[in-house]
Short mmCIF file of C-alpha atoms and ligand atoms in Angstrom, two decimals:
data_model
loop_
_atom_site.label_atom_id
_atom_site.label_comp_id
_atom_site.label_asym_id
_atom_site.label_seq_id
_atom_site.Cartn_x
_atom_site.Cartn_y
_atom_site.Cartn_z
CA MET A 828 -20.74 72.01 36.12
CA ASN A 829 -20.26 68.26 35.40
CA TRP A 830 -22.78 66.58 32.98
CA LYS A 831 -24.76 64.85 35.79
CA ASP A 832 -25.38 68.24 37.58
CA LEU A 833 -26.25 69.80 34.34
CA TYR A 834 -28.62 66.97 33.50
CA LYS A 835 -30.44 67.33 36.83
CA SER A 836 -30.81 71.11 36.32
CA LYS A 837 -32.49 70.72 33.05
CA VAL A 838 -35.17 68.17 34.14
CA VAL A 839 -38.71 69.77 34.18
CA ASP A 840 -42.11 68.19 33.53
CA ALA A 841 -43.71 68.16 30.13
CA LYS A 842 -46.16 71.05 30.80
CA GLU A 843 -43.28 73.38 31.66
CA ALA A 844 -41.10 72.07 28.83
CA VAL A 845 -43.63 72.96 26.20
CA SER A 846 -44.41 76.37 27.79
CA HIS A 847 -41.12 77.38 26.12
CA ILE A 848 -42.78 77.08 22.62
CA LYS A 849 -44.16 80.53 21.57
CA SER A 850 -46.87 81.61 19.05
CA GLY A 851 -45.36 81.68 15.56
CA ASP A 852 -42.55 79.37 16.22
CA ARG A 853 -41.36 76.67 13.89
CA VAL A 854 -41.10 73.26 15.73
CA VAL A 855 -39.23 70.32 14.31
CA VAL A 856 -40.48 67.14 15.62
CA GLY A 857 -38.35 63.88 15.94
CA HIS A 858 -39.05 61.44 13.15
CA ALA A 859 -41.08 58.40 12.63
CA CYS A 860 -40.96 55.93 15.57
CA ALA A 861 -38.77 58.25 17.54
CA GLU A 862 -41.66 60.67 17.72
CA PRO A 863 -41.57 62.16 21.36
CA VAL A 864 -45.12 61.15 22.11
CA THR A 865 -45.14 62.72 25.59
CA LEU A 866 -44.02 66.07 24.39
CA ILE A 867 -46.47 66.14 21.60
CA GLU A 868 -49.28 65.38 23.78
CA ALA A 869 -48.16 68.19 26.16
CA MET A 870 -47.88 70.67 23.35
CA VAL A 871 -51.41 69.83 22.09
CA GLU A 872 -52.81 70.06 25.68
CA ASN A 873 -51.29 73.50 25.96
CA ARG A 874 -52.81 74.71 22.55
CA GLU A 875 -54.80 77.59 24.13
CA ASN A 876 -51.50 79.33 24.69
CA TYR A 877 -50.40 79.22 21.16
CA SER A 878 -51.37 80.52 17.81
CA ASP A 879 -49.65 79.72 14.44
CA VAL A 880 -47.14 77.24 15.58
CA GLU A 881 -45.64 75.45 12.69
CA ILE A 882 -44.97 71.76 13.11
CA VAL A 883 -42.33 70.40 10.70
CA HIS A 884 -42.55 66.50 10.63
CA MET A 885 -41.98 63.67 8.00
CA VAL A 886 -43.41 60.29 8.54
CA ALA A 887 -45.70 61.00 11.67
CA MET A 888 -46.33 57.71 13.55
CA GLY A 889 -48.26 59.12 16.43
CA GLY A 890 -51.90 60.33 16.21
CA SER A 891 -50.96 63.81 14.72
CA GLU A 892 -53.71 65.47 16.85
CA TYR A 893 -52.43 68.78 15.86
CA VAL A 894 -53.88 68.40 12.20
CA LYS A 895 -57.50 68.04 13.51
CA PRO A 896 -59.88 70.85 12.20
CA GLU A 897 -60.16 72.21 15.73
CA MET A 898 -56.43 72.85 16.10
CA GLU A 899 -56.30 75.06 13.06
CA LYS A 900 -55.76 78.34 14.80
CA HIS A 901 -53.13 76.90 17.22
CA PHE A 902 -51.10 74.74 14.82
CA ARG A 903 -50.13 74.53 11.20
CA HIS A 904 -48.41 71.32 10.02
CA ASN A 905 -45.84 71.58 7.46
CA ALA A 906 -45.14 67.91 6.19
CA VAL A 907 -41.92 67.13 4.42
CA PHE A 908 -43.60 63.53 3.79
CA VAL A 909 -47.25 62.85 3.90
CA GLY A 910 -48.22 59.77 6.02
CA GLY A 911 -51.52 58.17 6.93
CA SER A 912 -52.15 60.38 9.86
CA THR A 913 -51.69 63.73 7.93
CA ARG A 914 -52.83 62.72 4.34
CA GLU A 915 -56.39 64.01 4.92
CA ALA A 916 -55.25 67.33 6.46
CA VAL A 917 -52.80 68.02 3.66
CA ASN A 918 -55.38 67.35 0.92
CA ALA A 919 -58.08 69.26 2.71
CA GLY A 920 -55.79 72.34 2.88
CA ARG A 921 -55.53 72.39 6.81
CA ALA A 922 -51.72 71.45 6.38
CA ASP A 923 -48.93 72.18 4.01
CA PHE A 924 -46.56 69.96 2.06
CA THR A 925 -42.94 70.89 1.26
CA THR A 926 -41.32 68.65 -1.38
CA CYS A 927 -37.77 67.85 -0.79
CA PHE A 928 -35.24 65.00 -1.29
CA PHE A 929 -34.89 63.39 2.05
CA HIS A 930 -31.02 63.87 1.95
CA GLU A 931 -31.80 67.72 1.60
CA VAL A 932 -34.05 68.11 4.57
CA PRO A 933 -31.15 68.88 7.04
CA LYS A 934 -30.04 71.49 4.63
CA LEU A 935 -33.42 73.32 4.87
CA PHE A 936 -32.67 73.87 8.63
CA LYS A 937 -28.85 74.38 8.29
CA GLU A 938 -28.81 76.94 5.33
CA GLY A 939 -31.78 78.92 6.56
CA TYR A 940 -34.60 77.83 4.11
CA MET A 941 -36.50 76.86 7.22
CA PRO A 942 -35.05 78.37 10.49
CA VAL A 943 -35.74 76.15 13.39
CA ASP A 944 -37.07 77.65 16.75
CA VAL A 945 -37.81 74.44 18.86
CA ALA A 946 -36.78 70.89 18.32
CA LEU A 947 -38.88 68.34 20.07
CA VAL A 948 -36.81 65.11 20.22
CA GLN A 949 -36.76 61.66 22.00
CA VAL A 950 -33.48 60.38 23.22
CA SER A 951 -32.03 57.45 25.25
CA SER A 952 -30.74 57.97 28.78
CA PRO A 953 -27.19 59.25 28.84
CA ASP A 954 -24.11 57.18 28.72
CA GLU A 955 -21.27 57.61 31.22
CA HIS A 956 -20.02 60.52 29.27
CA GLY A 957 -23.34 62.47 29.07
CA ASN A 958 -24.15 61.44 25.39
CA CYS A 959 -27.87 60.59 24.67
CA SER A 960 -28.63 58.60 21.57
CA LEU A 961 -31.18 59.78 19.22
CA GLY A 962 -32.01 55.87 19.04
CA VAL A 963 -34.27 54.81 16.23
CA SER A 964 -34.22 58.19 14.13
CA VAL A 965 -30.98 60.16 13.38
CA ASP A 966 -32.00 61.33 9.89
CA TYR A 967 -33.17 65.07 9.95
CA THR A 968 -33.78 64.79 13.63
CA LYS A 969 -30.31 65.49 14.51
CA ALA A 970 -29.92 68.55 12.25
CA GLY A 971 -33.14 69.84 13.74
CA ALA A 972 -31.66 69.70 17.09
CA GLU A 973 -28.41 71.22 16.06
CA CYS A 974 -30.20 74.23 14.48
CA ALA A 975 -32.97 74.86 17.05
CA LYS A 976 -32.80 77.83 19.32
CA ILE A 977 -34.40 75.61 21.99
CA VAL A 978 -33.98 71.69 22.20
CA ILE A 979 -36.52 69.90 24.44
CA ALA A 980 -35.64 66.27 24.87
CA GLN A 981 -37.89 63.39 26.12
CA VAL A 982 -35.19 61.05 27.66
CA ASN A 983 -37.01 57.74 27.48
CA LYS A 984 -35.29 54.78 29.37
CA GLN A 985 -36.65 52.47 26.68
CA MET A 986 -35.12 54.30 23.75
CA PRO A 987 -32.30 51.90 22.37
CA ARG A 988 -28.76 53.22 22.12
CA THR A 989 -27.79 53.18 18.58
CA MET A 990 -24.16 53.70 17.31
CA GLY A 991 -22.55 55.78 14.57
CA SER A 992 -23.15 59.52 14.79
CA ALA A 993 -26.43 59.19 16.66
CA PHE A 994 -25.53 61.25 19.77
CA ILE A 995 -26.57 64.42 21.29
CA HIS A 996 -24.85 65.67 24.59
CA VAL A 997 -26.69 66.71 27.59
CA SER A 998 -25.05 70.08 27.34
CA ASP A 999 -26.78 70.66 23.93
CA ILE A 1000 -30.27 70.08 25.46
CA ASP A 1001 -32.20 72.92 26.91
CA TYR A 1002 -35.01 70.94 28.78
CA ILE A 1003 -35.28 67.37 29.74
CA VAL A 1004 -38.47 65.45 30.24
CA GLU A 1005 -37.88 62.04 31.71
CA SER A 1006 -40.17 59.14 30.71
CA SER A 1007 -40.20 55.37 30.33
CA HIS A 1008 -42.52 53.93 27.71
CA PRO A 1009 -42.28 51.52 24.74
CA ILE A 1010 -41.02 53.15 21.39
CA ILE A 1011 -43.81 53.26 18.59
CA GLU A 1012 -43.76 50.05 16.61
CA LEU A 1013 -44.43 49.28 13.02
CA GLN A 1014 -45.95 45.67 12.67
CA PRO A 1015 -44.61 43.70 9.72
CA PRO A 1016 -46.94 44.01 6.73
CA ARG A 1017 -49.15 41.31 5.29
CA ILE A 1018 -47.30 39.75 2.43
CA GLY A 1019 -49.68 38.13 -0.12
CA GLU A 1020 -49.10 36.07 -3.32
CA ILE A 1021 -48.53 39.11 -5.55
CA GLU A 1022 -45.92 40.59 -3.11
CA LYS A 1023 -44.29 37.26 -3.02
CA ALA A 1024 -44.01 37.07 -6.83
CA ILE A 1025 -42.64 40.62 -7.07
CA GLY A 1026 -40.25 39.76 -4.26
CA GLU A 1027 -39.02 36.78 -6.11
CA ASN A 1028 -38.53 38.71 -9.30
CA CYS A 1029 -36.55 41.43 -7.25
CA ALA A 1030 -34.44 38.82 -5.76
CA SER A 1031 -33.40 37.42 -9.23
CA LEU A 1032 -31.72 40.73 -9.84
CA ILE A 1033 -29.67 40.59 -6.72
CA ASN A 1034 -26.19 38.95 -6.57
CA ASP A 1035 -24.06 37.58 -3.75
CA GLY A 1036 -22.09 40.54 -2.19
CA ASP A 1037 -24.39 43.03 -3.38
CA THR A 1038 -25.32 46.05 -1.05
CA LEU A 1039 -29.05 46.65 -0.49
CA GLN A 1040 -31.33 49.68 -0.01
CA LEU A 1041 -34.86 48.61 0.96
CA GLY A 1042 -37.79 50.87 1.12
CA ILE A 1043 -40.91 50.49 3.55
CA GLY A 1044 -43.63 48.00 3.23
CA ALA A 1045 -44.68 44.62 1.94
CA ILE A 1046 -42.54 44.64 -1.12
CA PRO A 1047 -39.21 45.10 0.49
CA ASP A 1048 -40.09 42.54 3.11
CA ALA A 1049 -41.20 39.99 0.43
CA VAL A 1050 -37.70 40.59 -1.40
CA LEU A 1051 -36.14 39.55 1.91
CA LEU A 1052 -38.02 36.24 1.91
CA PHE A 1053 -36.14 35.30 -1.21
CA LEU A 1054 -32.71 36.10 -0.23
CA LYS A 1055 -32.22 33.24 2.11
CA ASP A 1056 -29.66 31.45 -0.22
CA LYS A 1057 -27.57 34.57 -0.96
CA LYS A 1058 -24.17 35.10 0.49
CA ASP A 1059 -22.44 38.15 2.07
CA LEU A 1060 -25.11 40.76 1.33
CA GLY A 1061 -24.55 44.32 2.66
CA ILE A 1062 -27.00 47.13 4.01
CA HIS A 1063 -26.71 50.83 3.11
CA SER A 1064 -30.19 51.98 3.48
CA GLU A 1065 -32.51 54.85 4.53
CA MET A 1066 -34.16 52.55 6.89
CA ILE A 1067 -34.54 48.79 7.82
CA SER A 1068 -37.29 46.95 9.52
CA ASP A 1069 -37.59 43.43 11.17
CA GLY A 1070 -36.96 41.48 8.01
CA VAL A 1071 -33.47 42.35 8.04
CA VAL A 1072 -32.70 40.92 11.53
CA GLU A 1073 -33.55 37.40 10.32
CA LEU A 1074 -31.23 37.67 7.37
CA VAL A 1075 -28.46 38.89 9.80
CA GLU A 1076 -29.11 36.08 12.24
CA ALA A 1077 -29.09 33.47 9.36
CA GLY A 1078 -25.68 34.87 8.19
CA VAL A 1079 -26.90 36.21 4.89
CA ILE A 1080 -26.22 39.67 5.56
CA THR A 1081 -22.63 40.02 6.67
CA ASN A 1082 -21.57 43.44 5.13
CA LYS A 1083 -18.18 41.81 4.35
CA LYS A 1084 -18.10 42.70 0.84
CA LYS A 1085 -19.05 46.27 1.21
CA THR A 1086 -16.76 48.98 -0.38
CA LEU A 1087 -17.83 51.53 2.30
CA HIS A 1088 -18.22 50.93 5.84
CA GLN A 1089 -17.16 47.31 5.43
CA GLY A 1090 -18.71 45.04 8.23
CA LYS A 1091 -21.44 47.55 9.08
CA THR A 1092 -25.01 48.02 8.27
CA ILE A 1093 -25.59 51.62 7.57
CA VAL A 1094 -28.97 53.46 8.13
CA THR A 1095 -30.55 56.81 9.14
CA PHE A 1096 -33.75 55.58 10.70
CA LEU A 1097 -35.63 52.31 11.87
CA MET A 1098 -39.02 51.26 11.92
CA GLY A 1099 -40.18 47.94 13.25
CA THR A 1100 -41.08 46.08 16.42
CA LYS A 1101 -39.15 45.40 19.58
CA LYS A 1102 -37.35 42.63 17.97
CA LEU A 1103 -35.56 45.17 15.83
CA TYR A 1104 -35.09 47.69 18.62
CA ASP A 1105 -33.57 45.03 20.78
CA PHE A 1106 -31.31 44.01 17.84
CA ILE A 1107 -29.94 47.35 17.34
CA ASP A 1108 -29.44 48.41 20.96
CA ASN A 1109 -25.75 48.87 21.71
CA ASN A 1110 -24.91 46.90 18.46
CA PRO A 1111 -21.73 48.15 17.00
CA MET A 1112 -22.50 46.27 13.70
CA VAL A 1113 -25.33 48.81 12.94
CA GLU A 1114 -24.35 52.43 12.59
CA MET A 1115 -26.70 55.25 12.08
CA TYR A 1116 -25.92 58.60 10.47
CA PRO A 1117 -27.79 61.72 9.45
CA VAL A 1118 -29.65 61.47 6.40
CA ASP A 1119 -27.58 64.22 4.57
CA TYR A 1120 -24.72 61.47 4.73
CA VAL A 1121 -26.71 58.19 4.36
CA ASN A 1122 -28.84 59.33 1.51
CA ASP A 1123 -26.36 61.53 -0.26
CA PRO A 1124 -26.09 60.16 -3.76
CA ARG A 1125 -22.36 60.85 -3.66
CA VAL A 1126 -22.08 58.71 -0.52
CA ILE A 1127 -24.46 55.89 -1.79
CA MET A 1128 -22.32 55.55 -5.02
CA LYS A 1129 -19.18 54.61 -3.06
CA ASN A 1130 -20.95 51.18 -2.40
CA ASP A 1131 -20.13 49.04 -5.40
CA ASN A 1132 -23.04 46.87 -6.60
CA LEU A 1133 -25.74 48.96 -4.68
CA VAL A 1134 -29.18 47.60 -5.39
CA SER A 1135 -32.15 50.01 -4.43
CA ILE A 1136 -35.67 48.78 -4.17
CA ASN A 1137 -38.62 51.16 -3.91
CA SER A 1138 -42.20 51.23 -4.93
CA CYS A 1139 -44.48 53.46 -6.85
CA VAL A 1140 -48.20 54.49 -7.66
CA GLN A 1141 -48.08 54.71 -11.49
CA ILE A 1142 -45.65 54.47 -14.47
CA ASP A 1143 -46.16 55.82 -17.91
CA LEU A 1144 -45.07 54.07 -20.93
CA THR A 1145 -42.13 56.14 -21.32
CA GLY A 1146 -40.87 55.14 -17.70
CA GLN A 1147 -41.81 58.26 -15.82
CA VAL A 1148 -42.59 57.15 -12.26
CA CYS A 1149 -45.06 58.68 -9.79
CA SER A 1150 -44.53 57.39 -6.17
CA GLU A 1151 -46.28 60.08 -4.33
CA SER A 1152 -49.64 61.18 -5.43
CA ILE A 1153 -52.80 59.96 -7.03
CA GLY A 1154 -53.33 62.48 -9.66
CA SER A 1155 -53.03 65.80 -7.66
CA LYS A 1156 -53.79 64.12 -4.38
CA GLN A 1157 -50.54 64.03 -2.37
CA ILE A 1158 -50.38 60.53 -0.58
CA SER A 1159 -46.65 60.51 0.45
CA GLY A 1160 -43.55 62.16 -0.77
CA VAL A 1161 -40.30 61.61 -2.75
CA GLY A 1162 -38.50 60.50 0.52
CA GLY A 1163 -35.21 58.92 -0.28
CA GLN A 1164 -36.52 57.26 -3.58
CA VAL A 1165 -34.62 59.46 -5.95
CA ASP A 1166 -31.54 59.79 -3.59
CA PHE A 1167 -31.11 56.01 -3.90
CA VAL A 1168 -32.06 55.65 -7.65
CA ARG A 1169 -29.29 58.21 -8.47
CA GLY A 1170 -26.81 56.86 -5.97
CA ALA A 1171 -27.38 53.36 -7.49
CA ALA A 1172 -26.99 54.77 -11.01
CA MET A 1173 -23.53 56.03 -9.99
CA SER A 1174 -22.47 53.01 -8.06
CA LYS A 1175 -20.03 50.64 -9.89
CA GLY A 1176 -22.42 47.69 -10.83
CA GLY A 1177 -25.36 49.30 -8.99
CA LYS A 1178 -29.13 48.85 -10.20
CA SER A 1179 -32.13 50.63 -9.11
CA ILE A 1180 -35.41 48.73 -8.89
CA ILE A 1181 -39.02 50.32 -8.75
CA ALA A 1182 -41.15 47.41 -7.75
CA THR A 1183 -44.96 47.52 -7.84
CA PRO A 1184 -48.17 45.29 -8.13
CA SER A 1185 -49.32 45.76 -11.69
CA THR A 1186 -52.70 46.87 -10.59
CA ALA A 1187 -54.23 48.98 -7.79
CA ALA A 1188 -57.67 49.46 -6.27
CA LYS A 1189 -58.39 45.86 -6.03
CA GLY A 1190 -57.19 45.24 -9.55
CA LYS A 1191 -59.58 47.99 -11.04
CA VAL A 1192 -56.69 50.12 -12.39
CA SER A 1193 -53.37 49.43 -14.07
CA ARG A 1194 -50.51 51.05 -12.62
CA ILE A 1195 -48.73 51.06 -16.06
CA VAL A 1196 -50.47 53.56 -18.09
CA PRO A 1197 -50.19 55.51 -21.33
CA PHE A 1198 -49.98 58.88 -19.42
CA LEU A 1199 -49.74 59.71 -15.87
CA ASP A 1200 -52.95 61.05 -14.15
CA GLU A 1201 -53.39 64.64 -14.51
CA GLY A 1202 -51.65 66.31 -11.58
CA ALA A 1203 -49.39 63.25 -10.84
CA ALA A 1204 -45.98 64.11 -9.71
CA VAL A 1205 -43.04 62.71 -11.51
CA THR A 1206 -40.84 61.32 -8.67
CA THR A 1207 -38.40 59.30 -10.58
CA SER A 1208 -37.77 60.72 -14.08
CA ARG A 1209 -37.57 58.57 -17.05
CA ASN A 1210 -34.00 59.49 -17.35
CA ASP A 1211 -33.30 58.22 -13.85
CA VAL A 1212 -35.40 55.07 -14.11
CA ASP A 1213 -33.48 51.52 -14.30
CA TYR A 1214 -35.59 48.44 -13.65
CA ILE A 1215 -39.39 48.13 -13.13
CA VAL A 1216 -40.62 44.94 -11.56
CA THR A 1217 -44.11 43.69 -11.19
CA GLU A 1218 -45.54 40.21 -10.21
CA HIS A 1219 -45.56 39.43 -14.01
CA GLY A 1220 -41.79 40.13 -14.69
CA ILE A 1221 -39.01 42.48 -15.02
CA ALA A 1222 -38.66 45.52 -17.54
CA HIS A 1223 -35.22 46.89 -17.99
CA LEU A 1224 -35.67 50.55 -19.26
CA LYS A 1225 -32.14 52.00 -19.07
CA GLY A 1226 -30.73 52.55 -22.38
CA LYS A 1227 -33.74 51.61 -24.26
CA THR A 1228 -35.68 53.54 -26.89
CA LEU A 1229 -39.04 54.87 -25.99
CA LYS A 1230 -40.57 52.14 -28.16
CA ASP A 1231 -38.67 49.42 -26.36
CA ARG A 1232 -39.14 50.52 -23.06
CA ALA A 1233 -42.95 50.81 -23.62
CA ARG A 1234 -42.98 47.24 -25.04
CA ASN A 1235 -41.07 46.01 -22.03
CA LEU A 1236 -43.57 47.69 -19.62
CA ILE A 1237 -46.55 46.24 -21.43
CA ASN A 1238 -45.04 42.82 -21.14
CA ILE A 1239 -45.05 43.14 -17.33
CA ALA A 1240 -48.60 44.69 -17.17
CA HIS A 1241 -51.72 42.80 -16.01
CA THR A 1242 -53.33 40.81 -18.74
CA ASP A 1243 -56.73 42.69 -18.13
CA PHE A 1244 -55.00 45.98 -19.36
CA LYS A 1245 -52.64 44.78 -22.12
CA GLU A 1246 -54.93 45.17 -25.14
CA GLU A 1247 -55.60 48.83 -24.21
CA LEU A 1248 -51.90 49.48 -23.74
CA ILE A 1249 -51.02 47.64 -26.87
CA LYS A 1250 -53.53 49.79 -28.91
CA GLU A 1251 -51.78 52.84 -27.35
CA TRP A 1252 -48.33 51.56 -28.44
CA GLU A 1253 -49.39 50.75 -32.00
CA LYS A 1254 -50.91 54.24 -32.29
CA ARG A 1255 -47.84 56.06 -30.75
CA PHE A 1256 -45.23 54.11 -32.62
CA ASN A 1257 -47.21 53.65 -35.80
CA ALA A 1258 -46.23 49.97 -35.70
CA LYS A 1259 -47.39 46.44 -34.92
CA PHE A 1260 -46.71 45.35 -31.41
N1 COA B 1564 -54.48 54.50 -9.03
C1 COA B 1564 -55.38 54.60 -7.96
N2 COA B 1564 -55.07 54.33 -6.62
C2 COA B 1564 -53.87 53.80 -6.37
C3 COA B 1564 -52.96 53.81 -7.39
C4 COA B 1564 -53.17 54.12 -8.77
N3 COA B 1564 -52.18 54.10 -9.62
N4 COA B 1564 -51.73 53.24 -6.84
C5 COA B 1564 -52.01 53.19 -5.59
N5 COA B 1564 -53.25 53.47 -5.37
C6 COA B 1564 -53.99 53.49 -4.02
C7 COA B 1564 -53.90 52.00 -3.42
O1 COA B 1564 -54.87 51.15 -3.95
C8 COA B 1564 -53.94 52.28 -2.00
O2 COA B 1564 -55.28 52.51 -1.64
P1 COA B 1564 -55.94 51.86 -0.23
O3 COA B 1564 -55.01 52.46 0.79
O4 COA B 1564 -57.23 52.28 -0.29
O5 COA B 1564 -55.69 50.39 -0.47
C9 COA B 1564 -53.14 53.48 -1.69
O6 COA B 1564 -53.30 54.23 -3.00
C10 COA B 1564 -51.62 53.22 -1.32
O7 COA B 1564 -51.06 52.49 -2.42
P2 COA B 1564 -49.94 51.30 -2.10
O8 COA B 1564 -49.41 51.00 -3.40
O9 COA B 1564 -50.76 50.09 -1.56
O10 COA B 1564 -49.08 52.00 -1.04
P3 COA B 1564 -47.72 51.32 -0.39
O11 COA B 1564 -47.94 51.51 1.07
O12 COA B 1564 -47.29 50.03 -0.93
O13 COA B 1564 -46.77 52.50 -0.58
C11 COA B 1564 -45.92 54.21 -2.18
C12 COA B 1564 -46.38 52.69 -1.95
C13 COA B 1564 -45.38 54.35 -3.57
C14 COA B 1564 -46.79 55.28 -1.73
C15 COA B 1564 -44.58 54.30 -1.12
O14 COA B 1564 -43.75 53.31 -1.48
C16 COA B 1564 -43.92 55.63 -1.28
O15 COA B 1564 -44.40 56.46 -0.61
N6 COA B 1564 -42.94 55.84 -2.01
C17 COA B 1564 -42.18 57.12 -2.12
C18 COA B 1564 -41.11 57.26 -1.11
C19 COA B 1564 -39.94 56.29 -1.15
O16 COA B 1564 -39.91 55.47 -2.17
N7 COA B 1564 -39.20 56.26 -0.17
C20 COA B 1564 -37.97 55.54 -0.27
C21 COA B 1564 -37.81 54.49 0.76
S1 COA B 1564 -38.60 54.53 2.53
#
């Protein structure tokens, strides 16, 4: 059968598609802004026919109805990253959290740690060869579809067609649900004075020709504001958002000096507005690959002068970085932070930056602390950490004694907390600050 007839034979409505999910199945859901909203709504609608369906997801950008208390006997969410819509359920014990480096998530599916029964994905319309693009999320979504016994795809006419290794062929899909609706958007964050100061400090560590990884949120976006005078920057990043488009259009990001994938922006997923989605649609200058390639530290390191910029919750005076919990309360996950911290460490001329406001909770607490809160996860170890940046400056920790790294961290702490931190330093090192 040619692919066009094959395609037609697989088209069903959403209700029928989700009837192929069975009680006890493990369902992997397409990531972030590529969440197949129509399929999830249909699955939730069909809940009375299921018990104990496990839903594996990372950054859940939809409503995550399946974590509501009344869904408990039908669904159990297993989060590989905790986002805003699933945080309460994970911490209330109604959902689980599996900690895993982002680059190893596909391995969980491929090597039988988490066998996949069903993949719910969202893809573009097929091209003339029958290839659908996974669009804005290739990451673990592709591995989920490759490993699943049943693949249900929402073919969305509005899903952009991204390049690289973003494709799934019609013959590898079991059920197709057609739709046309806008892709979930992430609006640009508000960038205040503190974020701007942090952005400017980070930008001072970036040289012409460097290749960048930028995390999510206000700080990475603030860094981009201060890169307008740089030349020939490159991107090899887990994700990008709208800010990158402006720098490409301004001729700042050219990828010309990259030592891997020269001339190309390399990413594994995208979160932004239609402006970003239009920019990457059919754009051969942006290539998307699975996360076990993009985030593999052995791949990242092939980019000389790789600078990674991520954020955190708390840092102790020895340089242990917690980026995923407030005490024992899980608020996110390791994501790709350590993948890039390690890749940057191995890159010739590479640097990793953890950039954070010096305080949290409206200035009431210092993020630089003598000891991490009880139960806090060490996300980036003190052996991996390199630069810490706040609005008050830059602390370089790599290669420094415990005494010097603690001093450098205190120098970039907020003035309100310095006295207390200095007291701790003097007690710990039996010296005058
Ligand atoms: N003590 C108490 N509360 C704290 C705190 C601390 N030390 N640090 C943060 N918080 C609170 C904040 O006040 C904020 O509360 P609010 O929502 O009530 O305002 C909340 O926790 C979130 O903190 P914030 O720093 O504003 O979050 P963010 O959106 O900037 O994200 C991380 C920061 C660290 C959570 C995020 O970068 C992350 O998840 N990192 C790990 C994954 C990663 O780096 N991936 C790689 C790139 S995508």
